[in-house]
Amino acid sequence: MVQFAKLRLTGFKSFVDPTELAIEPGVTGIVGPNGCGKSNLVEALRWVMGETSAKRMRGGEMDDVIFAGSASRPGRNIAEVALLLDNSARRAPAQFNDAEELEITRRIERGEGSLYRINGREVRARDVQLLFADAATGAHSTALVSQGRIGAIINAKPTDRRGLLEEAAGISGLHSRRHEAELRLRAAESNLARLDDVIVTLESQLQALKKQARQANRYRNLNDHIRRAEALLIHLHWQEALRQIEMARAALDAAERAVAERTQAVAAATTAEADANAALPPLRQAEAEAAAELQRLNLARASLEAEEARVRQAAAEATQRLAQTRADIERERRHESDARAAVDRLAGECERLEAAAAGETEALALAADQVGEAARLVDRLEHELAELTREIATDEARQSALDRRIAELSQRLDRLQQRRAETEAERDRAAPAAADTEALAAAQAVVAEAAGAFERLRGEAEASEQARIEAAATEAAARDRFQAAQEQRAKLAAERDALARMFASPEHEMWPALIDAVEVERGFEAALGAALGEDLDASADTGAPVHWRGLPPLSQPALPAGAEPLSHKARGPDLLLRRLSQIGIVADKATGEALQPQLAQGQRLVTMEGHLWRWDGFVASAGAPTAAAVRLDRRNRLAELAQAMVPVQAELGAAEEAFVAARTRAIEAGERERAQRQAEREAGDALSRARAAEAQAASAAAAANSKLTALNQTLDGLAADLFEVEAGLTGARQDRAAMPDLATRRDLAQGQRAALAERRAEYAELRATQDRLRREAELRRERLAAARQEGQGWAERRDGARRQIEELTQREALTAAEHERLERRPAEIAEQRMTLLGLIEAAEQGRKVAADRLAEAEGAQAAAAKALKAADAALHEMREERVRLEGGLAQADAALAALALRSRERLDCTPDRALELAEHDPSAELPDRAAIETKLDRLIRERENIGPVNLRAEAEAAELDQQITGLQTERSDLVAAIARLRQGIASLNREGRERLLAAFEQVNSHFADLFVRLFGGGRAHLALTESEDPLEAGLEIMASPPGKRLQVMSLLSGGEQALTALALLFAVFLTNPAPICVLDEVDAPLDDANVDRFCTLVEDIAKSSETRFLIITHHRLTMARMDRLFGVTMAERGVSQLVSVDLQRAEKLAATA
């Protein structure tokens, strides 16, 4: 096998720096604290071997294996793991076997996916997985035991443990391959059913196309009749259109003359209306000027009135502003007076505060000295009281401790004396039971008898199991034979049913085709089809549109020598005798070509392949079989299938009878085995109960002896404890008597507390006086600053009031002058108003005269416009009539043009030639147009009643027939593929059972040996449960550790379960050894003794095989047994590093030193 040599990691999880792990022969250990990245090495190994599940890599997605960064290092975008394999033995797959070393590399880039390479060449993930699978390992191999795998095996259901056996047997992929084959089988059967449906559908379509071809012929006949009727109807419409055009032209000429007369009347009215309009502009101008003058004067009057209102309002506002200004002056004078008084008041207050602050420094210094002296006195008294209190508390605590110790030792002395008395009484009761050995001997005899019965029944059960296996093999062979017969029968029945459905189609329900009444010998179908062709689709019913008519025999010339009449090979109605007797069959194409010149009129020559030679020189080479030939061939095939079904049905009955008998024998053998196994289990239970009774008796005897010895030892210990307690009690009482009296010292402490309280009161009073003086001084300083600031603010307000008084005095003088001007303006406005009223009255009189003149001129103009409108309306009405008549003429012309277009589209001629196409006698009277239209409608309805017509039906029928032939060929291939798939599934199941049973025997043997080695005794075996089929059975583990009865693994203790699971894993491993075995902290639940046996087993396997072990551990004994150690550290948070120590080399160096 190929050997694992090195593992290199870069950017994989916590191994951000390039790291290399050497995998050398023997046992390599990996140690390190929790969370430092040891398991990342195992995951790197699984990842490079093709692991595709991010969940198994402890991540949410595969990009999580890339180093994500730490506090001091940024994350990476690429991770790469390379595994170096030693292929010097040349055991790699053929495409890679030319190199002594193989380097498998897997590289992942964030967001881009993984890339695999083998020796630098890019490969698929599947190639890498197959490479390791061929080496009996892989990402999911049993030899890679990660954390939690032991617990998973312990807690797994028996059916889940079967995967271990499948891996040992090398059939891990059997279920997936079988499932894939079954899916392909179901898909193929579904495709076959669909193909049958398609063939039936296409054949139905073929018959429908033939029917459509007949409908197309009738459709063409109706089209000819419709064409002649349409030609006659177009001729009649053409004549009527010519008459309508002549009438429309005469009416249009009369309308043209009327339009000319009314146009002259409109011209005269237009002239009169223009003269009236010319007189209006001067009059309108004069009226507008008079109105404008009047409007100007009215606006001037309104402007004077508005100005008068504004003046009066401005005068009122000036009066109000004058009063307000005078009030503001008075207010500012009051403010100036208040500010002067405030400034004087605040200046006096500042002088008083400065005088009061003169002696505050000396008072504060005196108060500070008094407070300091009082504080020092209080501190001295507090220190003396604390020291005295501590001494009193120490003596009180020692006195209380001595009192408690005396009480505890007294109670303990009483308990020890009572316990000694009870132990002496119990020793006297236990002495007789230690000498009783009869119950143990009786239990041992029962165990010997139960063991013999169990061994006998186990032998019988194994014999029944062998008989059941042989019966199952016989049943499997019978099942295969039965299934093969079923498949053969189903294949023939499917083909027969498909052909029967084709011949049962209702294609010729009204007029059955003659082909269904013709029988032809096998091989001559193509000859008959080529000779008669579509003539066989005609019916023998004389009521059919196309049919064969029965005629009496006719004396006809004989066929040329070398040609055999087709009537010798085909049998049918007498209707065909005339035709068949004149068709000769020749041996080959050369004969046909040689005999064609000798054919009489009506004679034909054909070959079996379908070549055709006709008397008139026509030659048709054989090509795709005709529809008639195919139908005849299928009918012959249907008859052959009916004959072939007879032996197949007989074989099916015999195979079914043999299968039922074999299955009955297999069921009976299984029932016998279950009964024997039940008896074996009952005997095993009886043996377990006997051993339990034996163990109980032995345990009782040992317990009695142990109890007596323990009681004696207890009495010795109690005597020593009593001596020790009595000595301690005496010493404690002496120490308690030597303790001094504490009452005097408590009185002294109380006097010191009273003196301290007085001094604290004096200190508090002095401190309060000092604080009051400080507060008063601070308040004076604050008030002095505030008074100075207020005085400055009042002085500023005083100055501001003086400036405001000056401004308001100036404003008062200006407002008084404006008020006097506004009082004079209303009289001036009154004089201007009187002058303007006289001018307005004169302007109104002039505007009235101009308006009257304009009204008279507009009346004359309106009368002229009305006359023009009447004349224009009459002209417009006549023009509309002319337009209408022109439209009628245009419509008649358009109808004639449309008729011509219709004639060209429908008849491909002009209307004047339509009568010729109608094949009507020109000298005869034309029929009534209504009768022609009725006839045309009837013909069109008849054509529409036919429905949609496929004019390409004949060509489509030929194409469809070729398609059906191709599908029949595909169907035969599909039936053969289904048979091969069923055979392959049966072969997979048979091979899987054989390999699984063989692997079970090997694993069971290894498991029994390894269990004894790991436990130092006991026994264990494996059992297939829950199903008779090994491929569906579960794997149950029965174990009996030393001193315990046989039981399922779930009833063992935690450590025993772990050892048992390890024994199973190693048993599977030894059955199908892998080049590497990785064990991740599997020794965690084991004690030292079990760890030692585990390490010994690993060393033995490593020495006896080429397997290299990689063990991750925290156990010191396991570390000591390793050939070399690698330490994983995390000196930098979040970044793993690898260091190594070769223990074997170190031992050799130490030995030589």
Short mmCIF file of N, CA and C in Angstrom, two decimals, residues 944-1076:
data_model
loop_
_atom_site.label_atom_id
_atom_site.label_comp_id
_atom_site.label_asym_id
_atom_site.label_seq_id
_atom_site.Cartn_x
_atom_site.Cartn_y
_atom_site.Cartn_z
N GLU A 944 -66.39 23.66 -44.81
CA GLU A 944 -66.08 23.92 -43.41
C GLU A 944 -66.44 22.74 -42.52
N ASN A 945 -67.50 22.00 -42.92
CA ASN A 945 -67.87 20.82 -42.12
C ASN A 945 -66.79 19.76 -42.14
N ILE A 946 -66.00 19.76 -43.20
CA ILE A 946 -64.87 18.81 -43.24
C ILE A 946 -63.90 19.10 -42.09
N GLY A 947 -63.82 20.39 -41.69
CA GLY A 947 -62.90 20.77 -40.63
C GLY A 947 -61.52 21.08 -41.18
N PRO A 948 -60.55 21.22 -40.25
CA PRO A 948 -59.18 21.49 -40.71
C PRO A 948 -58.66 20.35 -41.58
N VAL A 949 -58.03 20.69 -42.67
CA VAL A 949 -57.55 19.71 -43.62
C VAL A 949 -56.04 19.84 -43.72
N ASN A 950 -55.36 18.73 -43.59
CA ASN A 950 -53.90 18.70 -43.71
C ASN A 950 -53.54 18.31 -45.14
N LEU A 951 -53.14 19.28 -45.94
CA LEU A 951 -52.83 18.99 -47.34
C LEU A 951 -51.49 18.27 -47.48
N ARG A 952 -50.66 18.24 -46.38
CA ARG A 952 -49.39 17.51 -46.42
C ARG A 952 -49.51 16.16 -45.73
N ALA A 953 -50.73 15.65 -45.62
CA ALA A 953 -50.94 14.43 -44.84
C ALA A 953 -50.13 13.26 -45.39
N GLU A 954 -50.08 13.13 -46.73
CA GLU A 954 -49.37 11.99 -47.31
C GLU A 954 -47.88 12.06 -46.98
N ALA A 955 -47.26 13.22 -47.15
CA ALA A 955 -45.82 13.35 -46.84
C ALA A 955 -45.57 13.16 -45.35
N GLU A 956 -46.44 13.72 -44.51
CA GLU A 956 -46.26 13.56 -43.06
C GLU A 956 -46.43 12.11 -42.64
N ALA A 957 -47.32 11.38 -43.29
CA ALA A 957 -47.52 9.98 -42.93
C ALA A 957 -46.25 9.17 -43.22
N ALA A 958 -45.59 9.46 -44.33
CA ALA A 958 -44.35 8.75 -44.63
C ALA A 958 -43.26 9.06 -43.60
N GLU A 959 -43.14 10.34 -43.24
CA GLU A 959 -42.15 10.72 -42.23
C GLU A 959 -42.44 10.06 -40.89
N LEU A 960 -43.71 10.03 -40.50
CA LEU A 960 -44.09 9.46 -39.21
C LEU A 960 -43.83 7.96 -39.18
N ASP A 961 -44.02 7.29 -40.30
CA ASP A 961 -43.77 5.86 -40.35
C ASP A 961 -42.28 5.57 -40.13
N GLN A 962 -41.42 6.39 -40.73
CA GLN A 962 -39.98 6.22 -40.48
C GLN A 962 -39.63 6.46 -39.01
N GLN A 963 -40.27 7.45 -38.40
CA GLN A 963 -40.02 7.74 -36.99
C GLN A 963 -40.45 6.57 -36.11
N ILE A 964 -41.58 5.96 -36.41
CA ILE A 964 -42.06 4.81 -35.63
C ILE A 964 -41.08 3.66 -35.72
N THR A 965 -40.54 3.43 -36.92
CA THR A 965 -39.56 2.35 -37.08
C THR A 965 -38.33 2.59 -36.21
N GLY A 966 -37.84 3.84 -36.19
CA GLY A 966 -36.69 4.17 -35.35
C GLY A 966 -37.00 3.97 -33.87
N LEU A 967 -38.21 4.35 -33.44
CA LEU A 967 -38.58 4.18 -32.04
C LEU A 967 -38.69 2.71 -31.66
N GLN A 968 -39.13 1.87 -32.57
CA GLN A 968 -39.19 0.43 -32.28
C GLN A 968 -37.78 -0.10 -32.01
N THR A 969 -36.82 0.37 -32.81
CA THR A 969 -35.43 -0.06 -32.57
C THR A 969 -34.95 0.41 -31.20
N GLU A 970 -35.24 1.66 -30.85
CA GLU A 970 -34.86 2.17 -29.53
C GLU A 970 -35.53 1.37 -28.42
N ARG A 971 -36.76 0.97 -28.65
CA ARG A 971 -37.48 0.21 -27.63
C ARG A 971 -36.81 -1.14 -27.36
N SER A 972 -36.38 -1.80 -28.43
CA SER A 972 -35.68 -3.08 -28.25
C SER A 972 -34.40 -2.88 -27.44
N ASP A 973 -33.66 -1.80 -27.75
CA ASP A 973 -32.44 -1.52 -26.98
C ASP A 973 -32.76 -1.24 -25.51
N LEU A 974 -33.87 -0.53 -25.26
CA LEU A 974 -34.24 -0.19 -23.90
C LEU A 974 -34.65 -1.43 -23.11
N VAL A 975 -35.36 -2.34 -23.73
CA VAL A 975 -35.76 -3.59 -23.05
C VAL A 975 -34.51 -4.39 -22.67
N ALA A 976 -33.53 -4.44 -23.58
CA ALA A 976 -32.29 -5.15 -23.26
C ALA A 976 -31.53 -4.46 -22.12
N ALA A 977 -31.53 -3.13 -22.10
CA ALA A 977 -30.85 -2.40 -21.02
C ALA A 977 -31.52 -2.65 -19.67
N ILE A 978 -32.86 -2.71 -19.65
CA ILE A 978 -33.58 -3.00 -18.40
C ILE A 978 -33.22 -4.38 -17.87
N ALA A 979 -33.13 -5.34 -18.78
CA ALA A 979 -32.75 -6.69 -18.35
C ALA A 979 -31.34 -6.69 -17.76
N ARG A 980 -30.42 -5.96 -18.41
CA ARG A 980 -29.05 -5.89 -17.87
C ARG A 980 -29.02 -5.21 -16.50
N LEU A 981 -29.81 -4.16 -16.31
CA LEU A 981 -29.84 -3.47 -15.02
C LEU A 981 -30.36 -4.38 -13.92
N ARG A 982 -31.42 -5.11 -14.21
CA ARG A 982 -31.97 -6.02 -13.18
C ARG A 982 -30.95 -7.10 -12.82
N GLN A 983 -30.26 -7.60 -13.84
CA GLN A 983 -29.23 -8.59 -13.56
C GLN A 983 -28.09 -7.99 -12.73
N GLY A 984 -27.73 -6.72 -13.04
CA GLY A 984 -26.67 -6.07 -12.28
C GLY A 984 -27.05 -5.83 -10.83
N ILE A 985 -28.31 -5.44 -10.57
CA ILE A 985 -28.76 -5.23 -9.19
C ILE A 985 -28.73 -6.53 -8.41
N ALA A 986 -29.22 -7.61 -9.06
CA ALA A 986 -29.18 -8.91 -8.39
C ALA A 986 -27.75 -9.34 -8.10
N SER A 987 -26.84 -9.07 -9.04
CA SER A 987 -25.43 -9.42 -8.83
C SER A 987 -24.82 -8.60 -7.69
N LEU A 988 -25.17 -7.29 -7.64
CA LEU A 988 -24.68 -6.44 -6.55
C LEU A 988 -25.14 -6.96 -5.20
N ASN A 989 -26.43 -7.30 -5.12
CA ASN A 989 -26.95 -7.80 -3.84
C ASN A 989 -26.27 -9.11 -3.44
N ARG A 990 -26.09 -10.01 -4.42
CA ARG A 990 -25.49 -11.30 -4.11
C ARG A 990 -24.04 -11.13 -3.67
N GLU A 991 -23.28 -10.33 -4.41
CA GLU A 991 -21.88 -10.12 -4.05
C GLU A 991 -21.76 -9.40 -2.70
N GLY A 992 -22.67 -8.39 -2.48
CA GLY A 992 -22.62 -7.67 -1.21
C GLY A 992 -22.89 -8.57 -0.04
N ARG A 993 -23.86 -9.48 -0.16
CA ARG A 993 -24.15 -10.40 0.95
C ARG A 993 -22.95 -11.29 1.22
N GLU A 994 -22.37 -11.84 0.16
CA GLU A 994 -21.23 -12.75 0.36
C GLU A 994 -20.06 -12.02 1.03
N ARG A 995 -19.74 -10.83 0.53
CA ARG A 995 -18.59 -10.11 1.10
C ARG A 995 -18.89 -9.63 2.52
N LEU A 996 -20.15 -9.24 2.78
CA LEU A 996 -20.50 -8.77 4.12
C LEU A 996 -20.43 -9.91 5.13
N LEU A 997 -20.94 -11.09 4.75
CA LEU A 997 -20.88 -12.24 5.67
C LEU A 997 -19.44 -12.66 5.92
N ALA A 998 -18.60 -12.64 4.85
CA ALA A 998 -17.19 -13.00 5.04
C ALA A 998 -16.50 -11.97 5.95
N ALA A 999 -16.78 -10.67 5.71
CA ALA A 999 -16.17 -9.66 6.57
C ALA A 999 -16.68 -9.77 8.00
N PHE A 1000 -17.97 -10.14 8.17
CA PHE A 1000 -18.51 -10.29 9.53
C PHE A 1000 -17.75 -11.36 10.30
N GLU A 1001 -17.46 -12.49 9.65
CA GLU A 1001 -16.72 -13.54 10.33
C GLU A 1001 -15.33 -13.05 10.74
N GLN A 1002 -14.65 -12.33 9.83
CA GLN A 1002 -13.31 -11.84 10.17
C GLN A 1002 -13.36 -10.80 11.29
N VAL A 1003 -14.29 -9.84 11.16
CA VAL A 1003 -14.38 -8.80 12.19
C VAL A 1003 -14.77 -9.41 13.52
N ASN A 1004 -15.67 -10.37 13.51
CA ASN A 1004 -16.09 -11.01 14.77
C ASN A 1004 -14.91 -11.72 15.42
N SER A 1005 -14.10 -12.41 14.59
CA SER A 1005 -12.93 -13.10 15.15
C SER A 1005 -11.93 -12.10 15.73
N HIS A 1006 -11.62 -11.04 14.99
CA HIS A 1006 -10.70 -10.02 15.51
C HIS A 1006 -11.28 -9.35 16.75
N PHE A 1007 -12.57 -9.09 16.75
CA PHE A 1007 -13.20 -8.40 17.88
C PHE A 1007 -13.09 -9.25 19.15
N ALA A 1008 -13.35 -10.55 19.02
CA ALA A 1008 -13.26 -11.42 20.19
C ALA A 1008 -11.83 -11.42 20.75
N ASP A 1009 -10.82 -11.49 19.88
CA ASP A 1009 -9.42 -11.49 20.35
C ASP A 1009 -9.06 -10.14 20.97
N LEU A 1010 -9.41 -9.05 20.31
CA LEU A 1010 -9.03 -7.73 20.81
C LEU A 1010 -9.74 -7.41 22.12
N PHE A 1011 -10.97 -7.88 22.28
CA PHE A 1011 -11.70 -7.64 23.51
C PHE A 1011 -10.97 -8.27 24.69
N VAL A 1012 -10.51 -9.51 24.50
CA VAL A 1012 -9.78 -10.20 25.57
C VAL A 1012 -8.48 -9.47 25.88
N ARG A 1013 -7.78 -8.98 24.86
CA ARG A 1013 -6.51 -8.28 25.08
C ARG A 1013 -6.72 -6.95 25.80
N LEU A 1014 -7.78 -6.23 25.45
CA LEU A 1014 -8.01 -4.93 26.07
C LEU A 1014 -8.55 -5.04 27.49
N PHE A 1015 -9.37 -6.07 27.74
CA PHE A 1015 -9.96 -6.23 29.07
C PHE A 1015 -9.16 -7.17 29.97
N GLY A 1016 -8.16 -7.87 29.40
CA GLY A 1016 -7.42 -8.83 30.19
C GLY A 1016 -8.25 -10.04 30.54
N GLY A 1017 -9.21 -10.39 29.72
CA GLY A 1017 -10.09 -11.52 29.97
C GLY A 1017 -11.48 -11.23 29.44
N GLY A 1018 -12.45 -12.07 29.89
CA GLY A 1018 -13.83 -11.90 29.43
C GLY A 1018 -14.01 -12.46 28.03
N ARG A 1019 -15.16 -12.19 27.46
CA ARG A 1019 -15.44 -12.64 26.09
C ARG A 1019 -16.48 -11.71 25.48
N ALA A 1020 -16.53 -11.71 24.15
CA ALA A 1020 -17.48 -10.84 23.44
C ALA A 1020 -17.64 -11.36 22.02
N HIS A 1021 -18.76 -11.05 21.42
CA HIS A 1021 -18.99 -11.42 20.02
C HIS A 1021 -19.97 -10.44 19.41
N LEU A 1022 -20.05 -10.46 18.08
CA LEU A 1022 -20.97 -9.61 17.32
C LEU A 1022 -22.13 -10.44 16.82
N ALA A 1023 -23.28 -9.78 16.60
CA ALA A 1023 -24.47 -10.49 16.11
C ALA A 1023 -25.19 -9.60 15.11
N LEU A 1024 -25.71 -10.24 14.04
CA LEU A 1024 -26.54 -9.54 13.06
C LEU A 1024 -27.99 -9.65 13.49
N THR A 1025 -28.67 -8.52 13.65
CA THR A 1025 -30.03 -8.50 14.17
C THR A 1025 -30.94 -7.69 13.27
N GLU A 1026 -32.25 -7.77 13.59
CA GLU A 1026 -33.30 -6.92 13.02
C GLU A 1026 -33.69 -7.27 11.59
N SER A 1027 -32.97 -8.14 10.90
CA SER A 1027 -33.35 -8.50 9.54
C SER A 1027 -32.63 -9.79 9.14
N GLU A 1028 -33.32 -10.61 8.32
CA GLU A 1028 -32.67 -11.81 7.81
C GLU A 1028 -31.68 -11.50 6.71
N ASP A 1029 -31.89 -10.39 5.99
CA ASP A 1029 -30.98 -10.01 4.93
C ASP A 1029 -29.77 -9.31 5.55
N PRO A 1030 -28.56 -9.84 5.36
CA PRO A 1030 -27.38 -9.20 5.96
C PRO A 1030 -27.21 -7.75 5.52
N LEU A 1031 -27.66 -7.43 4.30
CA LEU A 1031 -27.48 -6.06 3.82
C LEU A 1031 -28.39 -5.07 4.55
N GLU A 1032 -29.43 -5.56 5.23
CA GLU A 1032 -30.34 -4.70 5.95
C GLU A 1032 -30.27 -4.92 7.46
N ALA A 1033 -29.45 -5.86 7.92
CA ALA A 1033 -29.41 -6.22 9.33
C ALA A 1033 -28.63 -5.17 10.12
N GLY A 1034 -28.85 -5.18 11.44
CA GLY A 1034 -28.10 -4.33 12.34
C GLY A 1034 -26.96 -5.10 12.98
N LEU A 1035 -25.99 -4.38 13.54
CA LEU A 1035 -24.83 -5.00 14.19
C LEU A 1035 -24.93 -4.74 15.69
N GLU A 1036 -25.18 -5.82 16.45
CA GLU A 1036 -25.28 -5.73 17.90
C GLU A 1036 -24.00 -6.26 18.52
N ILE A 1037 -23.59 -5.62 19.62
CA ILE A 1037 -22.34 -5.99 20.31
C ILE A 1037 -22.71 -6.63 21.63
N MET A 1038 -22.32 -7.89 21.82
CA MET A 1038 -22.54 -8.63 23.07
C MET A 1038 -21.18 -8.77 23.75
N ALA A 1039 -21.11 -8.31 25.00
CA ALA A 1039 -19.82 -8.30 25.71
C ALA A 1039 -19.99 -8.81 27.12
N SER A 1040 -18.96 -9.48 27.59
CA SER A 1040 -18.92 -9.98 28.96
C SER A 1040 -17.54 -9.69 29.54
N PRO A 1041 -17.36 -8.50 30.16
CA PRO A 1041 -16.08 -8.20 30.80
C PRO A 1041 -15.78 -9.20 31.92
N PRO A 1042 -14.54 -9.30 32.33
CA PRO A 1042 -14.18 -10.27 33.38
C PRO A 1042 -15.05 -10.07 34.62
N GLY A 1043 -15.70 -11.18 35.04
CA GLY A 1043 -16.52 -11.15 36.24
C GLY A 1043 -17.94 -10.70 36.02
N LYS A 1044 -18.34 -10.44 34.75
CA LYS A 1044 -19.69 -9.98 34.47
C LYS A 1044 -20.34 -10.91 33.45
N ARG A 1045 -21.69 -10.91 33.46
CA ARG A 1045 -22.41 -11.77 32.54
C ARG A 1045 -22.44 -11.14 31.14
N LEU A 1046 -22.81 -11.97 30.14
CA LEU A 1046 -22.89 -11.50 28.76
C LEU A 1046 -24.07 -10.55 28.61
N GLN A 1047 -23.85 -9.38 28.04
CA GLN A 1047 -24.90 -8.37 27.93
C GLN A 1047 -24.58 -7.46 26.75
N VAL A 1048 -25.62 -6.68 26.34
CA VAL A 1048 -25.41 -5.75 25.24
C VAL A 1048 -24.53 -4.60 25.72
N MET A 1049 -23.89 -3.91 24.78
CA MET A 1049 -22.89 -2.90 25.13
C MET A 1049 -23.51 -1.74 25.90
N SER A 1050 -24.78 -1.42 25.65
CA SER A 1050 -25.38 -0.26 26.30
C SER A 1050 -25.50 -0.42 27.80
N LEU A 1051 -25.39 -1.68 28.32
CA LEU A 1051 -25.51 -1.92 29.75
C LEU A 1051 -24.17 -1.86 30.46
N LEU A 1052 -23.07 -1.70 29.71
CA LEU A 1052 -21.75 -1.63 30.34
C LEU A 1052 -21.50 -0.24 30.91
N SER A 1053 -20.45 -0.13 31.73
CA SER A 1053 -20.06 1.16 32.27
C SER A 1053 -19.42 2.01 31.18
N GLY A 1054 -19.17 3.31 31.50
CA GLY A 1054 -18.62 4.22 30.49
C GLY A 1054 -17.27 3.78 29.97
N GLY A 1055 -16.35 3.42 30.88
CA GLY A 1055 -15.03 2.98 30.45
C GLY A 1055 -15.09 1.68 29.67
N GLU A 1056 -15.95 0.74 30.11
CA GLU A 1056 -16.09 -0.53 29.40
C GLU A 1056 -16.67 -0.31 28.00
N GLN A 1057 -17.62 0.62 27.89
CA GLN A 1057 -18.17 0.92 26.56
C GLN A 1057 -17.09 1.48 25.63
N ALA A 1058 -16.26 2.37 26.16
CA ALA A 1058 -15.21 2.95 25.33
C ALA A 1058 -14.22 1.88 24.87
N LEU A 1059 -13.80 0.97 25.78
CA LEU A 1059 -12.87 -0.11 25.40
C LEU A 1059 -13.51 -1.03 24.37
N THR A 1060 -14.79 -1.34 24.57
CA THR A 1060 -15.48 -2.23 23.62
C THR A 1060 -15.57 -1.59 22.24
N ALA A 1061 -15.91 -0.29 22.19
CA ALA A 1061 -15.97 0.41 20.90
C ALA A 1061 -14.60 0.45 20.24
N LEU A 1062 -13.53 0.63 21.02
CA LEU A 1062 -12.18 0.61 20.47
C LEU A 1062 -11.85 -0.76 19.89
N ALA A 1063 -12.25 -1.82 20.61
CA ALA A 1063 -12.00 -3.17 20.11
C ALA A 1063 -12.70 -3.38 18.77
N LEU A 1064 -13.95 -2.85 18.63
CA LEU A 1064 -14.68 -2.99 17.37
C LEU A 1064 -13.98 -2.22 16.25
N LEU A 1065 -13.54 -0.98 16.54
CA LEU A 1065 -12.87 -0.19 15.51
C LEU A 1065 -11.57 -0.86 15.06
N PHE A 1066 -10.80 -1.37 16.02
CA PHE A 1066 -9.55 -2.05 15.64
C PHE A 1066 -9.84 -3.35 14.89
N ALA A 1067 -10.94 -4.04 15.23
CA ALA A 1067 -11.29 -5.27 14.51
C ALA A 1067 -11.59 -4.96 13.05
N VAL A 1068 -12.36 -3.87 12.82
CA VAL A 1068 -12.65 -3.46 11.44
C VAL A 1068 -11.36 -3.05 10.74
N PHE A 1069 -10.51 -2.36 11.48
CA PHE A 1069 -9.26 -1.89 10.90
C PHE A 1069 -8.36 -3.05 10.49
N LEU A 1070 -8.26 -4.09 11.34
CA LEU A 1070 -7.42 -5.25 11.02
C LEU A 1070 -7.98 -6.05 9.85
N THR A 1071 -9.32 -6.01 9.69
CA THR A 1071 -9.92 -6.74 8.56
C THR A 1071 -9.55 -6.09 7.24
N ASN A 1072 -9.49 -4.78 7.22
CA ASN A 1072 -9.15 -4.05 5.98
C ASN A 1072 -8.16 -2.95 6.36
N PRO A 1073 -6.86 -3.29 6.56
CA PRO A 1073 -5.89 -2.32 7.10
C PRO A 1073 -5.73 -1.11 6.18
N ALA A 1074 -5.54 0.03 6.82
CA ALA A 1074 -5.30 1.29 6.10
C ALA A 1074 -3.85 1.72 6.33
N PRO A 1075 -3.30 2.56 5.46
CA PRO A 1075 -1.90 2.99 5.64
C PRO A 1075 -1.72 3.92 6.84
N ILE A 1076 -2.80 4.53 7.32
CA ILE A 1076 -2.69 5.44 8.45
C ILE A 1076 -3.90 5.27 9.35
#
